[in-house]
Short mmCIF file of C-alpha atoms in Angstrom, two decimals:
data_model
loop_
_atom_site.label_atom_id
_atom_site.label_comp_id
_atom_site.label_asym_id
_atom_site.label_seq_id
_atom_site.Cartn_x
_atom_site.Cartn_y
_atom_site.Cartn_z
CA MET Q 1 8.60 12.91 14.49
CA GLY Q 2 10.56 12.85 17.01
CA GLU Q 3 11.08 9.14 16.50
CA THR Q 4 14.39 7.46 14.50
CA ARG Q 5 14.75 4.70 12.70
CA PHE Q 6 17.12 3.09 14.97
CA SER Q 7 14.65 3.53 18.05
CA LYS Q 8 11.79 1.88 15.63
CA MET Q 9 14.12 -0.60 13.68
CA LYS Q 10 13.17 -3.22 15.78
CA LYS Q 11 9.90 -3.10 14.90
CA ILE Q 12 10.48 -3.05 11.47
CA LYS Q 13 10.55 -6.00 9.22
CA LEU Q 14 9.95 -7.46 5.59
CA TYR Q 15 8.50 -3.82 4.94
CA GLY Q 16 8.54 -4.16 1.25
CA LEU Q 17 7.85 -8.01 0.77
CA MET Q 18 3.98 -6.59 1.98
CA LEU Q 19 4.29 -2.58 0.58
CA PHE Q 20 4.71 -4.36 -3.29
CA LEU Q 21 3.00 -7.90 -2.98
CA PRO Q 22 -0.75 -6.20 -2.89
CA PHE Q 23 -0.01 -4.27 -6.07
CA ALA Q 24 2.44 -7.35 -7.69
CA ILE Q 25 -0.94 -9.96 -7.38
CA SER Q 26 -3.21 -7.12 -8.30
CA SER Q 27 -2.02 -7.67 -11.62
CA CYS Q 28 -1.42 -11.57 -12.20
CA GLU Q 29 -2.34 -13.56 -9.46
CA ASP Q 30 -5.20 -15.70 -8.73
CA ASP Q 31 -7.16 -13.82 -6.06
CA VAL Q 32 -7.70 -10.79 -8.72
CA ARG Q 33 -9.60 -13.58 -10.89
CA ASN Q 34 -10.95 -14.99 -7.94
CA ILE Q 35 -12.27 -11.86 -6.49
CA LEU Q 36 -14.03 -9.91 -10.14
CA GLN Q 37 -15.79 -13.43 -9.78
CA GLN Q 38 -17.05 -12.66 -6.98
CA VAL Q 39 -19.70 -10.30 -8.51
CA GLU Q 40 -23.21 -10.99 -7.82
CA ASN Q 41 -24.47 -10.20 -11.52
CA PRO Q 42 -21.80 -11.39 -14.18
CA ASP Q 43 -23.00 -8.53 -16.11
CA LYS Q 44 -21.74 -6.11 -13.92
CA GLU Q 45 -18.00 -7.14 -13.94
CA GLU Q 46 -17.96 -4.98 -17.41
CA GLU Q 47 -19.15 -1.63 -15.84
CA VAL Q 48 -17.14 -2.29 -13.15
CA VAL Q 49 -14.11 -2.79 -15.68
CA ASP Q 50 -14.71 0.06 -18.30
CA LYS Q 51 -16.36 2.56 -16.31
CA GLU Q 52 -15.42 5.60 -18.22
CA ILE Q 53 -12.48 7.79 -16.51
CA ILE Q 54 -12.07 11.05 -17.02
CA PRO Q 55 -8.61 12.49 -15.84
CA VAL Q 56 -8.63 15.53 -14.50
CA ASP Q 57 -7.70 18.36 -17.16
CA ILE Q 58 -4.45 20.48 -15.93
CA GLU Q 59 -4.51 22.65 -18.96
CA GLY Q 60 -4.91 26.06 -18.01
CA ASN Q 61 -4.77 25.57 -14.31
CA ASN Q 62 -1.86 25.42 -11.32
CA ILE Q 63 -3.74 22.59 -10.86
CA GLY Q 64 -0.47 20.21 -11.74
CA LEU Q 65 2.58 22.22 -10.97
CA GLU Q 66 1.09 22.25 -7.50
CA PHE Q 67 0.92 19.40 -7.49
CA LEU Q 68 4.28 18.13 -8.17
CA GLU Q 69 5.87 21.37 -6.58
CA GLN Q 70 4.26 19.55 -3.00
CA MET Q 71 5.36 15.88 -3.73
CA LYS Q 72 8.77 17.54 -3.01
CA GLY Q 73 10.61 16.49 0.36
CA HIS Q 74 11.74 13.39 2.20
CA TRP Q 75 8.54 12.34 4.08
CA ILE Q 76 9.09 10.61 7.23
CA GLY Q 77 6.63 8.55 9.09
CA LYS Q 78 4.40 5.65 10.13
CA ASN Q 79 3.13 2.91 7.44
CA ARG Q 80 0.82 -0.29 7.49
CA VAL Q 81 0.48 -2.36 4.65
CA ILE Q 82 -2.06 -4.25 4.79
CA SER Q 83 -1.82 -4.93 8.68
CA ASP Q 84 1.51 -4.46 9.53
CA ASP Q 85 2.43 -1.52 10.90
CA TYR Q 86 5.75 0.10 10.77
CA ASP Q 87 7.15 2.47 12.95
CA TRP Q 88 9.40 3.92 10.55
CA PHE Q 89 9.48 4.43 7.12
CA ALA Q 90 10.20 7.32 4.83
CA PHE Q 91 9.54 8.49 0.94
CA ASP Q 92 12.14 10.64 -0.80
CA TYR Q 93 10.17 12.41 -3.43
CA ARG Q 94 12.62 14.85 -5.29
CA PRO Q 95 12.15 16.21 -9.18
CA ILE Q 96 13.59 14.32 -12.35
CA SER Q 97 12.54 16.28 -15.34
CA PRO Q 98 10.88 19.27 -15.56
CA SER Q 99 7.52 17.70 -14.98
CA HIS Q 100 8.59 14.15 -13.39
CA ILE Q 101 8.82 14.07 -9.89
CA HIS Q 102 10.46 10.01 -8.51
CA GLY Q 103 10.21 8.14 -5.65
CA ILE Q 104 11.52 4.40 -4.87
CA PHE Q 105 11.49 2.03 -1.59
CA GLU Q 106 14.25 -0.29 -1.52
CA GLY Q 107 13.12 -3.66 0.15
CA GLY Q 108 16.25 -5.57 -0.83
CA SER Q 109 16.74 -8.82 -0.83
CA MET Q 110 12.41 -8.84 -2.17
CA GLY Q 111 12.53 -6.11 -4.21
CA ASN Q 112 11.68 -2.68 -4.46
CA LEU Q 113 8.36 -0.27 -5.61
CA PHE Q 114 8.19 3.32 -7.11
CA THR Q 115 5.88 5.42 -7.46
CA SER Q 116 6.33 8.46 -10.10
CA PHE Q 117 4.25 11.43 -11.10
CA PHE Q 118 4.19 13.19 -14.45
CA ILE Q 119 2.97 15.47 -16.83
CA SER Q 120 1.36 13.16 -19.40
CA LYS Q 121 -1.42 12.98 -22.02
CA TYR Q 122 -4.76 10.79 -21.69
CA LYS Q 123 -7.83 10.82 -23.60
CA GLY Q 124 -6.72 14.03 -25.15
CA LYS Q 125 -6.57 16.01 -22.09
CA LYS Q 126 -2.82 17.15 -20.21
CA THR Q 127 -3.36 15.29 -17.25
CA LEU Q 128 -1.24 13.60 -13.95
CA MET Q 129 -0.39 10.52 -14.07
CA ALA Q 130 1.89 8.17 -11.94
CA ARG Q 131 4.13 4.86 -12.61
CA ASN Q 132 3.80 2.25 -10.01
CA GLY Q 133 5.92 -0.71 -10.11
CA GLY Q 134 9.10 -2.51 -9.30
CA VAL Q 135 10.89 -5.62 -9.22
CA LEU Q 136 9.83 -8.71 -6.73
CA SER Q 137 11.17 -12.11 -6.55
CA GLY Q 138 12.32 -11.97 -10.56
CA ILE Q 139 8.34 -10.27 -11.59
CA TYR Q 140 8.80 -6.74 -12.91
CA ARG Q 141 5.88 -5.09 -12.81
CA THR Q 142 4.52 -1.77 -13.78
CA SER Q 143 1.00 0.03 -13.51
CA TYR Q 144 -0.41 2.96 -15.11
CA PHE Q 145 -2.46 5.21 -13.23
CA VAL Q 146 -4.15 8.73 -13.91
CA MET Q 147 -5.36 11.71 -11.88
CA ASP Q 148 -9.41 11.46 -11.92
CA SER Q 149 -10.15 13.69 -8.74
CA VAL Q 150 -9.17 16.76 -6.47
CA ASN Q 151 -10.24 18.27 -3.36
CA THR Q 152 -9.32 21.33 -2.06
CA SER Q 153 -11.86 22.02 0.55
CA ASP Q 154 -9.82 20.58 3.48
CA GLY Q 155 -5.91 19.88 2.33
CA ASN Q 156 -4.90 19.19 -1.11
CA TYR Q 157 -6.65 15.62 -2.01
CA TYR Q 158 -5.74 13.81 -5.29
CA ARG Q 159 -6.91 10.08 -6.61
CA PHE Q 160 -4.62 8.44 -8.69
CA VAL Q 161 -7.01 5.66 -10.41
CA ASP Q 162 -5.80 2.23 -12.71
CA ALA Q 163 -5.14 4.32 -16.56
CA LYS Q 164 -7.64 1.21 -18.03
CA GLY Q 165 -10.02 -0.64 -14.84
CA GLY Q 166 -10.36 2.53 -12.64
CA GLU Q 167 -10.85 2.57 -8.98
CA LYS Q 168 -12.24 -0.38 -9.11
CA ILE Q 169 -9.24 -1.96 -9.60
CA MET Q 170 -6.45 0.43 -7.83
CA SER Q 171 -5.98 3.40 -6.87
CA ILE Q 172 -3.78 6.42 -5.01
CA GLU Q 173 -4.83 8.42 -2.78
CA LEU Q 174 -2.74 11.58 -1.58
CA LYS Q 175 -3.95 14.29 0.34
CA PHE Q 176 -1.12 17.38 1.23
CA LYS Q 177 -2.09 19.79 4.87
CA GLY Q 178 0.49 21.78 5.99
CA ASN Q 179 3.78 19.33 5.98
CA ASP Q 180 1.31 16.44 6.35
CA LEU Q 181 0.96 14.00 3.70
CA ASN Q 182 -1.64 10.82 3.67
CA PHE Q 183 -0.47 8.54 1.01
CA ASN Q 184 -2.86 5.81 0.50
CA ALA Q 185 -2.80 2.84 -1.84
CA TYR Q 186 -6.64 0.77 -2.37
CA THR Q 187 -7.84 -2.31 -4.49
CA SER Q 188 -10.71 -2.81 -5.06
CA LYS Q 189 -12.89 -5.90 -5.25
CA LEU Q 190 -16.52 -5.14 -6.47
CA GLY Q 191 -18.28 -1.79 -7.64
CA ASP Q 192 -20.42 -1.48 -5.18
CA ARG Q 193 -17.88 -2.05 -2.25
CA MET Q 194 -15.65 -0.62 -0.30
CA ALA Q 195 -11.84 -0.86 -1.66
CA THR Q 196 -9.63 -2.17 0.34
CA ARG Q 197 -7.13 -0.40 1.63
CA HIS Q 198 -3.23 -1.48 0.90
CA MET Q 199 -0.85 1.07 2.45
CA THR Q 200 -1.79 3.90 4.50
CA PHE Q 201 1.36 6.07 4.59
CA VAL Q 202 1.12 9.33 7.46
CA GLY Q 203 4.13 11.31 7.62
CA GLU Q 204 5.46 14.65 7.18
CA ARG Q 205 8.04 16.67 5.07
CA ALA Q 206 11.40 15.82 7.13
CA THR Q 207 13.54 18.67 5.36
CA ASN Q 208 12.80 19.97 1.18
CA GLU Q 209 16.76 20.77 0.71
CA LEU Q 210 16.72 17.89 -1.50
CA ALA Q 211 14.88 18.20 -4.06
CA ASP Q 212 14.67 21.68 -3.91
CA TYR Q 213 18.36 21.58 -5.16
CA ALA Q 214 16.83 18.83 -7.77
CA ALA Q 215 14.09 21.09 -8.65
CA SER Q 216 17.09 23.91 -9.59
CA GLU Q 217 18.61 20.66 -11.39
CA ASN Q 218 16.01 20.08 -13.64
CA GLN Q 219 13.80 23.70 -14.26
CA PHE Q 220 11.17 22.01 -12.30
CA PRO Q 221 8.15 22.93 -12.11
CA GLN Q 222 6.83 23.21 -15.32
CA ASP Q 223 4.17 23.06 -17.10
CA VAL Q 224 5.04 20.49 -20.27
CA ILE Q 225 4.39 16.60 -21.37
CA GLU Q 226 7.55 14.65 -19.97
CA TRP Q 227 5.89 11.55 -21.71
CA ASN Q 228 2.63 10.71 -23.40
CA TYR Q 229 0.64 8.07 -21.75
CA GLU Q 230 -1.90 7.81 -24.91
CA GLU Q 231 0.39 8.10 -27.86
CA ASN Q 232 3.26 5.35 -27.05
CA VAL Q 233 0.73 2.66 -24.75
CA ASN Q 234 -0.07 -0.20 -26.68
CA PRO Q 235 -2.79 -1.13 -24.61
CA ASP Q 236 -2.30 -5.01 -26.52
CA TRP Q 237 0.83 -5.87 -24.04
CA PHE Q 238 -1.78 -4.48 -21.31
CA ALA Q 239 -1.52 -7.72 -18.78
CA PRO Q 240 -4.93 -10.17 -19.02
CA SER Q 241 -6.61 -11.69 -15.96
CA GLU Q 242 -6.25 -15.57 -16.07
CA ASP Q 243 -9.61 -15.18 -17.45
CA GLY Q 244 -8.49 -13.64 -20.18
CA THR Q 245 -9.99 -10.16 -19.91
CA VAL Q 246 -8.14 -7.23 -19.49
CA LYS Q 247 -8.99 -4.88 -16.39
CA THR Q 248 -5.58 -2.98 -15.35
CA SER Q 249 -2.84 -0.58 -17.17
CA THR Q 250 -0.55 -3.23 -16.14
CA PHE Q 251 2.98 -4.72 -17.71
CA LEU Q 252 4.13 -7.91 -16.62
CA SER Q 253 7.40 -9.88 -16.83
CA TYR Q 254 9.56 -12.24 -14.91
CA THR Q 255 12.18 -13.86 -14.95
CA GLU Q 256 13.91 -16.61 -12.82
CA GLU Q 257 17.86 -15.34 -12.78
CA THR Q 258 18.38 -13.71 -9.52
CA ASN Q 259 21.43 -11.40 -11.81
CA TYR Q 260 18.40 -9.78 -14.30
CA ASP Q 261 19.55 -7.01 -16.63
CA LEU Q 262 16.24 -5.20 -15.60
CA VAL Q 263 16.36 -2.83 -19.02
CA GLN Q 264 15.80 -6.71 -20.43
CA LEU Q 265 13.46 -7.15 -18.36
CA ALA Q 266 11.60 -4.12 -18.70
CA GLN Q 267 11.61 -5.04 -22.31
CA GLU Q 268 10.05 -8.36 -22.19
CA SER Q 269 7.23 -6.48 -20.18
CA GLY Q 270 6.30 -3.70 -23.10
CA ASP Q 271 5.86 -1.38 -20.68
CA PRO Q 272 6.99 1.84 -22.46
CA PHE Q 273 8.85 4.23 -20.48
CA ILE Q 274 10.94 1.69 -18.90
CA ILE Q 275 14.19 2.73 -16.67
CA SER Q 276 16.66 3.67 -19.61
CA ASP Q 277 13.96 6.52 -20.62
CA HIS Q 278 14.38 8.44 -17.58
CA SER Q 279 16.95 11.26 -16.78
CA TYR Q 280 18.41 12.42 -13.95
CA LEU Q 281 18.26 9.28 -12.36
CA SER Q 282 21.57 7.17 -11.63
CA ILE Q 283 22.86 3.71 -10.19
CA LEU Q 284 24.61 3.01 -6.93
CA ASN Q 285 26.17 -0.70 -6.74
CA VAL Q 286 27.11 -1.45 -3.44
CA ASN Q 287 29.99 -4.32 -3.18
CA ILE Q 288 30.30 -6.21 0.06
CA GLU Q 289 33.12 -7.95 2.20
CA ARG Q 290 32.77 -9.62 4.88
CA GLU Q 291 34.27 -12.26 7.50
CA PRO Q 292 33.57 -15.37 6.18
CA GLN Q 293 31.65 -16.85 9.42
CA TYR Q 294 29.38 -13.61 8.28
CA ALA Q 295 28.16 -14.93 5.35
CA GLU Q 296 24.99 -15.44 5.52
CA SER Q 297 24.07 -12.81 7.97
CA THR Q 298 21.65 -10.11 7.19
CA VAL Q 299 22.90 -6.85 6.44
CA PHE Q 300 20.95 -3.59 6.95
CA MET Q 301 21.90 -1.37 4.04
CA ASN Q 302 21.81 2.43 4.59
CA LEU Q 303 21.56 5.67 2.08
CA SER Q 304 21.56 8.94 4.37
CA TYR Q 305 22.63 12.50 3.42
CA ALA Q 306 24.20 12.58 7.21
CA PRO Q 307 26.69 10.22 8.84
CA LEU Q 308 24.98 7.16 10.96
CA THR Q 309 27.96 6.72 12.26
CA ASP Q 310 31.96 8.38 13.31
CA GLU Q 311 35.30 8.00 11.66
CA ASN Q 312 35.64 4.79 14.01
CA GLY Q 313 32.07 3.18 13.11
CA TYR Q 314 30.01 3.96 16.71
CA PHE Q 315 27.08 5.63 15.84
CA SER Q 316 27.23 9.70 16.09
CA SER Q 317 24.22 10.46 16.87
CA GLU Q 318 20.40 9.58 16.92
CA GLU Q 319 19.06 12.31 14.77
CA ASN Q 320 21.49 11.27 11.98
CA PHE Q 321 18.73 8.49 10.97
CA ASN Q 322 15.86 10.18 10.36
CA THR Q 323 18.25 11.42 7.34
CA ILE Q 324 18.16 7.47 5.87
CA THR Q 325 16.55 8.04 2.56
CA GLN Q 326 17.18 4.14 1.52
CA PHE Q 327 17.53 1.30 3.82
CA PRO Q 328 17.26 -2.24 1.96
CA GLU Q 329 17.26 -5.84 3.88
CA LEU Q 330 20.35 -7.77 2.47
CA SER Q 331 18.81 -10.90 3.65
CA ILE Q 332 19.80 -13.97 1.40
CA GLY Q 333 23.38 -13.54 1.91
CA GLU Q 334 24.07 -10.83 -1.27
CA ASN Q 335 27.02 -9.44 -1.51
CA VAL Q 336 26.43 -7.29 -4.57
CA PHE Q 337 23.27 -4.77 -4.05
CA SER Q 338 22.51 -1.99 -6.26
CA PHE Q 339 20.16 0.35 -5.88
CA THR Q 340 18.41 1.53 -8.97
CA TYR Q 341 16.35 4.52 -10.49
CA LEU Q 342 18.60 6.65 -7.24
CA HIS Q 343 18.33 10.19 -6.74
CA PRO Q 344 21.61 12.00 -7.68
CA GLY Q 345 23.66 13.29 -4.78
CA THR Q 346 25.50 12.83 -2.26
CA TYR Q 347 25.36 10.01 0.54
CA TYR Q 348 26.99 7.97 3.29
CA VAL Q 349 26.83 4.28 3.00
CA THR Q 350 26.50 2.51 6.10
CA ALA Q 351 25.71 -1.48 7.01
CA ILE Q 352 25.09 -2.82 10.27
CA LEU Q 353 25.49 -6.64 10.13
CA ASP Q 354 22.98 -8.68 12.39
CA LYS Q 355 25.79 -10.83 13.87
CA ASN Q 356 23.40 -12.48 16.30
CA ASN Q 357 21.29 -12.85 13.56
CA ASP Q 358 17.83 -11.62 15.68
CA GLY Q 359 16.28 -9.55 12.73
CA PHE Q 360 16.18 -6.24 13.87
CA ILE Q 361 19.53 -3.88 14.76
CA SER Q 362 20.89 -4.26 18.19
CA GLN Q 363 23.82 -4.28 20.48
CA GLY Q 364 26.82 -5.95 19.16
CA ASP Q 365 25.57 -5.63 15.38
CA LEU Q 366 28.59 -4.72 13.22
CA VAL Q 367 28.82 -1.83 11.51
CA ASN Q 368 31.19 0.23 9.27
CA PRO Q 369 32.22 3.67 9.46
CA SER Q 370 29.94 5.62 7.31
CA LYS Q 371 31.30 5.84 3.81
CA GLU Q 372 30.95 8.79 1.77
CA ILE Q 373 29.72 8.90 -1.76
CA VAL Q 374 28.64 11.21 -4.50
CA VAL Q 375 25.88 9.76 -6.81
CA ALA Q 376 26.41 12.11 -10.23
CA PRO Q 377 23.37 12.80 -12.09
CA GLU Q 378 22.83 9.29 -14.72
CA SER Q 379 25.72 7.79 -13.94
CA VAL Q 380 26.44 4.29 -12.54
CA VAL Q 381 28.92 4.27 -9.57
CA ASP Q 382 30.35 1.44 -7.62
CA VAL Q 383 31.53 1.33 -3.49
CA THR Q 384 33.41 -1.91 -1.68
CA ILE Q 385 32.39 -1.68 2.21
CA ASN Q 386 35.42 -3.72 3.68
CA ASN Q 387 35.29 -2.98 7.03
CA ILE Q 388 32.09 -3.71 8.79
CA SER Q 389 33.70 -4.25 12.22
CA THR Q 390 32.85 -2.26 14.81
CA PRO Q 391 30.61 -3.93 17.57
CA ASN Q 392 27.94 -1.17 18.32
CA MET U 1 -65.55 -26.83 28.41
CA LYS U 2 -64.37 -24.06 30.37
CA ASN U 3 -61.46 -25.65 31.76
CA THR U 4 -60.79 -27.21 28.36
CA LYS U 5 -59.93 -23.90 26.31
CA HIS U 6 -57.86 -22.62 29.52
CA LEU U 7 -56.29 -25.73 29.34
CA LYS U 8 -55.81 -25.42 25.66
CA ASN U 9 -55.11 -21.36 25.53
CA CYS U 10 -52.30 -22.56 28.65
CA CYS U 11 -50.55 -24.92 25.83
CA HIS U 12 -50.49 -22.19 23.10
CA LEU U 13 -48.69 -20.00 24.81
CA LEU U 14 -45.95 -22.00 26.44
CA LEU U 15 -45.72 -23.53 23.11
CA GLY U 16 -45.21 -20.17 21.91
CA VAL U 17 -42.76 -18.88 24.72
CA ILE U 18 -40.77 -22.70 24.14
CA LEU U 19 -40.71 -21.42 20.42
CA LEU U 20 -39.63 -17.96 21.74
CA SER U 21 -36.96 -18.87 23.56
CA CYS U 22 -35.45 -22.16 21.46
CA ALA U 23 -35.24 -19.66 18.13
CA LYS U 24 -31.75 -18.62 17.37
CA GLU U 25 -31.23 -14.88 18.30
CA ASN U 26 -29.41 -12.72 15.76
CA LYS U 27 -26.94 -11.03 17.62
CA PHE U 28 -25.39 -9.23 15.11
CA GLN U 29 -29.04 -7.95 13.82
CA ASN U 30 -28.96 -4.13 13.37
CA THR U 31 -25.57 -3.62 15.36
CA THR U 32 -23.20 -0.63 15.64
CA TRP U 33 -20.04 -0.69 15.81
CA LYS U 34 -16.66 1.39 15.68
CA VAL U 35 -12.51 0.74 14.38
CA LYS U 36 -10.29 3.02 15.57
CA ASP U 37 -6.04 2.82 14.80
CA TYR U 38 -3.65 5.19 14.03
CA PHE U 39 -4.41 5.25 10.43
CA HIS U 40 -8.17 5.11 10.31
CA GLU U 41 -11.82 4.92 11.94
CA ALA U 42 -14.72 3.50 10.96
CA ILE U 43 -18.10 3.06 12.19
CA TYR U 44 -20.08 0.23 10.80
CA LYS U 45 -23.37 -1.45 10.43
CA ILE U 46 -24.70 -4.87 10.01
CA GLU U 47 -28.00 -5.84 8.36
CA GLU U 48 -30.00 -8.59 7.70
CA ASN U 49 -31.15 -8.95 4.35
CA ASP U 50 -33.32 -11.56 2.54
CA ASP U 51 -30.42 -13.96 4.60
CA LYS U 52 -27.97 -12.43 3.70
CA ILE U 53 -25.43 -9.48 5.72
CA ASN U 54 -24.65 -6.86 4.94
CA VAL U 55 -22.14 -4.20 6.98
CA ARG U 56 -22.72 -0.63 5.56
CA VAL U 57 -20.93 2.02 6.52
CA ILE U 58 -21.66 4.29 8.74
CA GLU U 59 -18.63 6.95 8.92
CA TYR U 60 -14.91 6.07 7.32
CA ASP U 61 -11.50 8.18 7.37
CA ASP U 62 -8.00 6.52 6.74
CA GLY U 63 -6.71 10.79 6.26
CA THR U 64 -7.60 10.33 2.64
CA THR U 65 -10.81 8.86 1.56
CA LYS U 66 -14.18 9.33 3.61
CA ILE U 67 -17.53 8.89 3.08
CA ASN U 68 -20.32 9.27 5.18
CA ASN U 69 -24.01 9.24 5.34
CA LYS U 70 -24.57 12.60 3.88
CA ASN U 71 -24.90 12.80 0.89
CA GLY U 72 -26.90 9.50 0.54
CA GLN U 73 -23.63 7.13 -0.46
CA ILE U 74 -24.33 3.35 0.48
CA LYS U 75 -21.03 1.42 0.90
CA TYR U 76 -20.62 -1.76 2.08
CA LYS U 77 -17.67 -2.78 3.71
CA PHE U 78 -18.88 -6.62 3.00
CA LYS U 79 -21.32 -7.80 1.50
CA ASP U 80 -23.40 -11.32 1.20
CA LEU U 81 -21.82 -12.67 4.73
CA VAL U 82 -23.56 -15.50 6.09
CA LYS U 83 -24.02 -16.74 9.84
CA THR U 84 -22.95 -19.62 10.97
CA LYS U 85 -23.96 -22.17 13.25
CA LYS U 86 -21.15 -20.97 16.17
CA ASP U 87 -22.37 -17.18 15.56
CA VAL U 88 -19.60 -16.28 13.29
CA LEU U 89 -20.35 -14.07 10.05
CA ILE U 90 -18.37 -15.29 7.21
CA ASP U 91 -18.33 -14.22 2.97
CA GLY U 92 -20.72 -15.99 1.65
CA THR U 93 -18.86 -17.54 -1.35
CA SER U 94 -16.16 -19.26 0.31
CA GLY U 95 -18.30 -20.11 2.36
CA GLU U 96 -20.81 -21.34 0.38
CA THR U 97 -18.28 -22.40 -2.76
CA LYS U 98 -15.10 -23.97 -0.40
CA LEU U 99 -13.59 -22.03 -2.92
CA THR U 100 -10.87 -21.62 0.06
CA ASN U 101 -10.09 -23.45 3.19
CA GLN U 102 -10.11 -20.04 4.80
CA GLU U 103 -12.81 -17.74 5.21
CA LYS U 104 -12.07 -14.22 3.20
CA ILE U 105 -14.08 -12.56 6.15
CA LYS U 106 -14.97 -13.81 9.39
CA ILE U 107 -16.27 -11.68 12.25
CA SER U 108 -16.52 -13.58 15.56
CA PHE U 109 -17.71 -11.31 19.15
CA ILE U 110 -15.27 -11.82 21.32
CA HIS U 111 -17.28 -10.20 23.94
CA ASN U 112 -20.91 -8.91 23.78
CA ASP U 113 -19.50 -5.57 22.96
CA THR U 114 -16.04 -6.89 21.26
CA LEU U 115 -15.53 -7.99 17.39
CA LEU U 116 -13.28 -9.34 16.29
CA VAL U 117 -13.45 -8.72 12.78
CA GLU U 118 -11.21 -10.82 10.13
CA GLU U 119 -10.13 -10.20 6.52
CA LEU U 120 -7.67 -12.37 4.07
CA ILE U 121 -6.13 -10.16 2.07
CA PHE U 122 -3.81 -10.86 -0.61
CA ASN U 123 -3.48 -14.35 1.54
CA LYS U 124 -2.51 -11.93 4.96
CA LYS U 125 -4.69 -11.87 7.09
CA ASN U 126 -6.53 -8.52 8.76
CA SER U 127 -7.33 -8.59 11.89
CA GLU U 128 -9.58 -5.90 13.31
CA LEU U 129 -10.88 -5.23 17.00
CA TRP U 130 -14.52 -3.80 16.39
CA VAL U 131 -16.04 -1.67 19.60
CA ARG U 132 -19.96 -2.35 19.76
CA LEU U 133 -21.44 1.71 19.74
CA ASP U 134 -25.61 1.08 20.37
CA SER U 135 -26.24 -0.58 23.45
CA VAL U 136 -25.66 -4.31 24.64
CA LYS U 137 -29.66 -6.39 24.19
#
């Protein structure tokens, strides 16, 4: 893409909140109820919600494997979330099993958002499904989508729709063309009205190296069912709208604890496929020690596969900023941050302390020498960063 | 008698002219607009039916979703808008029932050839500028 996160950083603020918010609200806030109440003909609501979803049958063809293969990669590009444009953004998609590929955006203080794709079974057919969700401000949400459309006439296009309510509730569309990816998410209001576009990611694959390694480790891709939706999902746990009807295959729970137990939160939601069911992924806990005068300063945390700074803490290469895979922003004085659903591998941890509190990386901000760590599969790693002191 | 009839005709003509000039012109009716940015491009047509104004999608492309009229598919960007006295279109629901203090949809002229289209999506305002494709009336 030419430009790096560093050079674009000034424009990047609050990515995660708006990225996550539409999905979260679509499942649990008043707006959804109001939207559906706007239907001209009340009878139409049932039609909208219960329109039959026909999954794409991937038995005996290569549709599923081709999709999984194409999804691999460190994708760098631009993202628009509702009306906010982010000129640098990244998704890191790597296999975590023979038929499951995963990517997560860690936003930092406001929460995270993952979307994974896997082979499953839906209405008796072997198909691809997507699991999308995360935790935002104490709200745990997971939604399930099923692939209902494929078109390879101009690039390779795939659509995943809400596994309960179909395209009228939520959908995810992806289109691959060479190394380019369009990755869009929508929620829709009325049956005959255009879906509202919430996220539009336009990017290209920076590298396949990390994903290829994970593929090798997981014997990926294979045409096997990763997790059986129809056998495991319990519709009684679908989160209802405020009018009492169930419109979406979404699971919700809530906590006021900031130091919550993710597994417990998942279990409380009724989510049938939770983090502890996911193989290969790891957890990284980063502890930050900083001078008392900077206790409230924002910290831009970075995980990258090349060091951002040299041994003295000085930025060494602007190009290395395009090796960042996770970039949470810790804005409420946290001194501990957990990367969940983290791909195992070798990372460099670089913390940038916003010394002048201007909300972005700028001259004089304090940085640590990038710290190399190795995260083994299915491990919990703790690392402490206690030298965020080099002014850049 | 002839003069009286002539005067009467003139009065009718004058009344017609006055009425026509006083009639509120619908600046939106049958106008076509284009929007284009890094993430998408689209062409919309604003149409009026039975006092309700709809915005029909003529073309739309955001990289994954493509819509055109070639297959007879009719999609609407917005439906059932109403026009305020200030030549602004708002969505009928919030305009009529005051569900919110802020219109969910608001379309206003900032120039004869440019519309400001504002949409409230999950309490966040999305704004677009639409440029006129048809000639100015």
